Short mmCIF file of C-alpha atoms in Angstrom, two decimals:
data_model
loop_
_atom_site.label_atom_id
_atom_site.label_comp_id
_atom_site.label_asym_id
_atom_site.label_seq_id
_atom_site.Cartn_x
_atom_site.Cartn_y
_atom_site.Cartn_z
CA MET A 1 -10.05 -44.12 -18.82
CA ALA A 2 -6.34 -43.57 -18.34
CA GLU A 3 -4.98 -41.59 -15.44
CA LYS A 4 -3.47 -38.28 -16.51
CA LYS A 5 0.06 -37.08 -15.75
CA SER A 6 -0.72 -33.44 -16.48
CA HIS A 7 -3.74 -31.42 -17.46
CA PRO A 8 -3.04 -28.59 -19.93
CA ILE A 9 -6.68 -28.30 -21.12
CA PHE A 10 -7.72 -25.85 -18.40
CA LEU A 11 -4.56 -23.80 -18.96
CA ASN A 12 -5.42 -23.63 -22.66
CA PHE A 13 -8.96 -22.53 -21.71
CA LEU A 14 -7.46 -19.70 -19.65
CA ILE A 15 -5.40 -18.55 -22.63
CA GLU A 16 -8.18 -18.89 -25.19
CA GLY A 17 -10.61 -17.09 -22.87
CA GLY A 18 -8.26 -14.15 -22.42
CA TRP A 19 -7.62 -14.84 -18.75
CA LEU A 20 -3.88 -15.28 -19.46
CA THR A 21 -1.52 -14.53 -22.30
CA PRO A 22 0.55 -17.37 -23.75
CA GLU A 23 3.60 -15.65 -22.26
CA GLN A 24 2.06 -15.61 -18.79
CA ALA A 25 1.12 -19.25 -19.08
CA ALA A 26 4.48 -20.41 -20.46
CA GLY A 27 6.19 -20.67 -17.10
CA HIS A 28 3.24 -22.33 -15.44
CA ARG A 29 2.72 -25.52 -17.39
CA ARG A 30 2.96 -27.74 -14.38
CA THR A 31 6.07 -29.85 -14.30
CA PHE A 32 5.14 -31.55 -11.03
CA LEU A 33 1.97 -32.88 -9.54
CA SER A 34 1.08 -32.68 -5.88
CA THR A 35 1.11 -35.99 -4.08
CA GLU A 36 -2.21 -34.89 -2.57
CA SER A 37 -3.91 -35.59 -5.91
CA TRP A 38 -2.35 -39.00 -6.59
CA ILE A 39 -5.11 -41.50 -7.28
CA GLY A 40 -3.86 -43.92 -4.62
CA ARG A 41 -3.87 -41.21 -1.99
CA LEU A 42 -7.42 -40.29 -2.95
CA MET A 43 -8.49 -43.93 -2.62
CA VAL A 44 -6.91 -44.17 0.84
CA ASN A 45 -8.30 -40.80 1.96
CA HIS A 46 -11.82 -41.89 1.02
CA GLY A 47 -11.43 -45.24 2.78
CA LEU A 48 -11.74 -47.25 -0.43
CA ILE A 49 -8.44 -49.04 0.17
CA GLY A 50 -6.06 -49.41 3.08
CA MET A 51 -2.34 -48.72 3.09
CA GLU A 52 -1.72 -52.47 2.85
CA HIS A 53 -3.49 -52.43 -0.52
CA VAL A 54 -1.21 -49.70 -1.88
CA ASN A 55 1.79 -52.05 -1.83
CA GLU A 56 -0.26 -54.88 -3.35
CA ILE A 57 -1.37 -52.60 -6.18
CA LEU A 58 2.17 -51.30 -6.73
CA ASN A 59 3.51 -54.87 -6.84
CA ARG A 60 0.89 -55.81 -9.43
CA GLN A 61 1.76 -52.67 -11.37
CA ASP A 62 5.43 -53.70 -11.39
CA LEU A 63 4.48 -57.15 -12.72
CA TYR A 64 1.84 -56.24 -15.28
CA GLY A 65 2.29 -52.51 -15.92
CA GLY A 66 -0.68 -50.22 -16.32
CA PHE A 67 -2.01 -47.45 -14.16
CA PHE A 68 -2.52 -47.63 -10.41
CA GLY A 69 -6.28 -47.12 -10.65
CA GLU A 70 -6.72 -49.69 -13.40
CA ASN A 71 -4.82 -52.23 -11.33
CA ALA A 72 -7.01 -51.47 -8.30
CA VAL A 73 -10.10 -52.16 -10.45
CA GLU A 74 -8.61 -55.39 -11.82
CA MET A 75 -7.91 -56.53 -8.26
CA GLY A 76 -11.53 -55.82 -7.29
CA LEU A 77 -10.56 -53.20 -4.70
CA VAL A 78 -12.56 -50.39 -6.31
CA THR A 79 -15.28 -50.33 -8.93
CA ARG A 80 -14.94 -48.79 -12.38
CA GLN A 81 -17.44 -46.08 -11.31
CA GLN A 82 -15.40 -45.27 -8.20
CA LEU A 83 -12.26 -44.96 -10.33
CA GLU A 84 -14.01 -42.68 -12.84
CA THR A 85 -15.26 -40.48 -9.99
CA LEU A 86 -11.78 -40.28 -8.47
CA LEU A 87 -10.20 -39.46 -11.83
CA ALA A 88 -12.67 -36.59 -12.31
CA ALA A 89 -11.95 -35.37 -8.76
CA GLN A 90 -8.21 -35.66 -9.43
CA GLU A 91 -8.55 -33.51 -12.54
CA LEU A 92 -10.50 -30.86 -10.62
CA ARG A 93 -7.91 -30.82 -7.82
CA ARG A 94 -5.12 -30.33 -10.34
CA ASP A 95 -6.97 -27.45 -11.97
CA ILE A 96 -7.41 -25.82 -8.55
CA GLU A 97 -3.69 -26.34 -7.85
CA LEU A 98 -2.96 -24.53 -11.12
CA ILE A 99 -5.14 -21.58 -10.03
CA GLU A 100 -3.26 -21.48 -6.72
CA GLU A 101 0.08 -21.53 -8.53
CA LEU A 102 -0.96 -18.72 -10.90
CA ALA A 103 -2.41 -16.62 -8.07
CA LEU A 104 0.69 -17.05 -5.88
CA ALA A 105 2.84 -15.95 -8.83
CA SER A 106 0.58 -12.87 -9.23
CA VAL A 107 -0.28 -13.96 -12.77
CA LEU A 108 -4.02 -14.51 -12.18
CA ASP A 109 -6.32 -13.23 -9.46
CA PHE A 110 -7.55 -16.20 -7.41
CA ASP A 111 -11.22 -15.19 -7.65
CA ASP A 112 -10.88 -14.72 -11.42
CA GLY A 113 -9.35 -18.19 -11.59
CA LEU A 114 -12.33 -19.66 -9.74
CA THR A 115 -14.71 -17.84 -12.10
CA ALA A 116 -12.84 -19.25 -15.09
CA LEU A 117 -12.87 -22.72 -13.54
CA THR A 118 -16.64 -22.52 -13.04
CA GLN A 119 -17.09 -21.51 -16.68
CA PHE A 120 -14.74 -24.26 -17.86
CA TYR A 121 -16.54 -27.01 -15.96
CA GLY A 122 -19.93 -25.54 -16.85
CA GLN A 123 -19.10 -25.91 -20.55
CA ARG A 124 -17.83 -29.44 -20.07
CA THR A 125 -20.88 -30.65 -18.17
CA ALA A 126 -23.57 -28.87 -20.21
CA GLN A 127 -26.15 -31.31 -21.49
CA PRO A 128 -27.60 -31.11 -25.01
CA ALA A 129 -31.23 -29.92 -25.20
CA GLY A 130 -33.72 -32.64 -24.36
CA ARG A 131 -31.17 -34.78 -22.58
CA LYS A 132 -31.41 -35.30 -18.84
CA ARG A 133 -28.66 -36.11 -16.42
CA LYS A 134 -28.50 -39.70 -15.29
CA PRO A 135 -29.83 -39.94 -11.72
CA GLN A 136 -27.23 -41.06 -9.22
CA PRO A 137 -28.02 -43.94 -6.85
CA VAL A 138 -28.59 -42.91 -3.26
#
């Protein structure tokens, strides 16, 4: 799975759900991403890699291209499952940052934004009837 540079899907959900008008949303299509949600920072924060690995990954990225996370997997520093988990967490963080941005601009009430976020992720994780969630290893 490729790392994302921006995440307009939740913003579209807010518009389609009537939480925001297209006009309200127009000025809030994020043009920057917080360094707090960079995949490398998440890996370091969770102790999956050390700072010395960041430069190794960036050097490999310069040589071979690709995304930071994919290079970390190729180097054996993180597993594919760890990367997928971090990418999902990164997406959630960016959606929360969007709610913060909208609330601080008085465009969306923060609690309403959290309610919308819960609905959004509830729809995305709903399982079809008869299908059970895969148990996670302990």
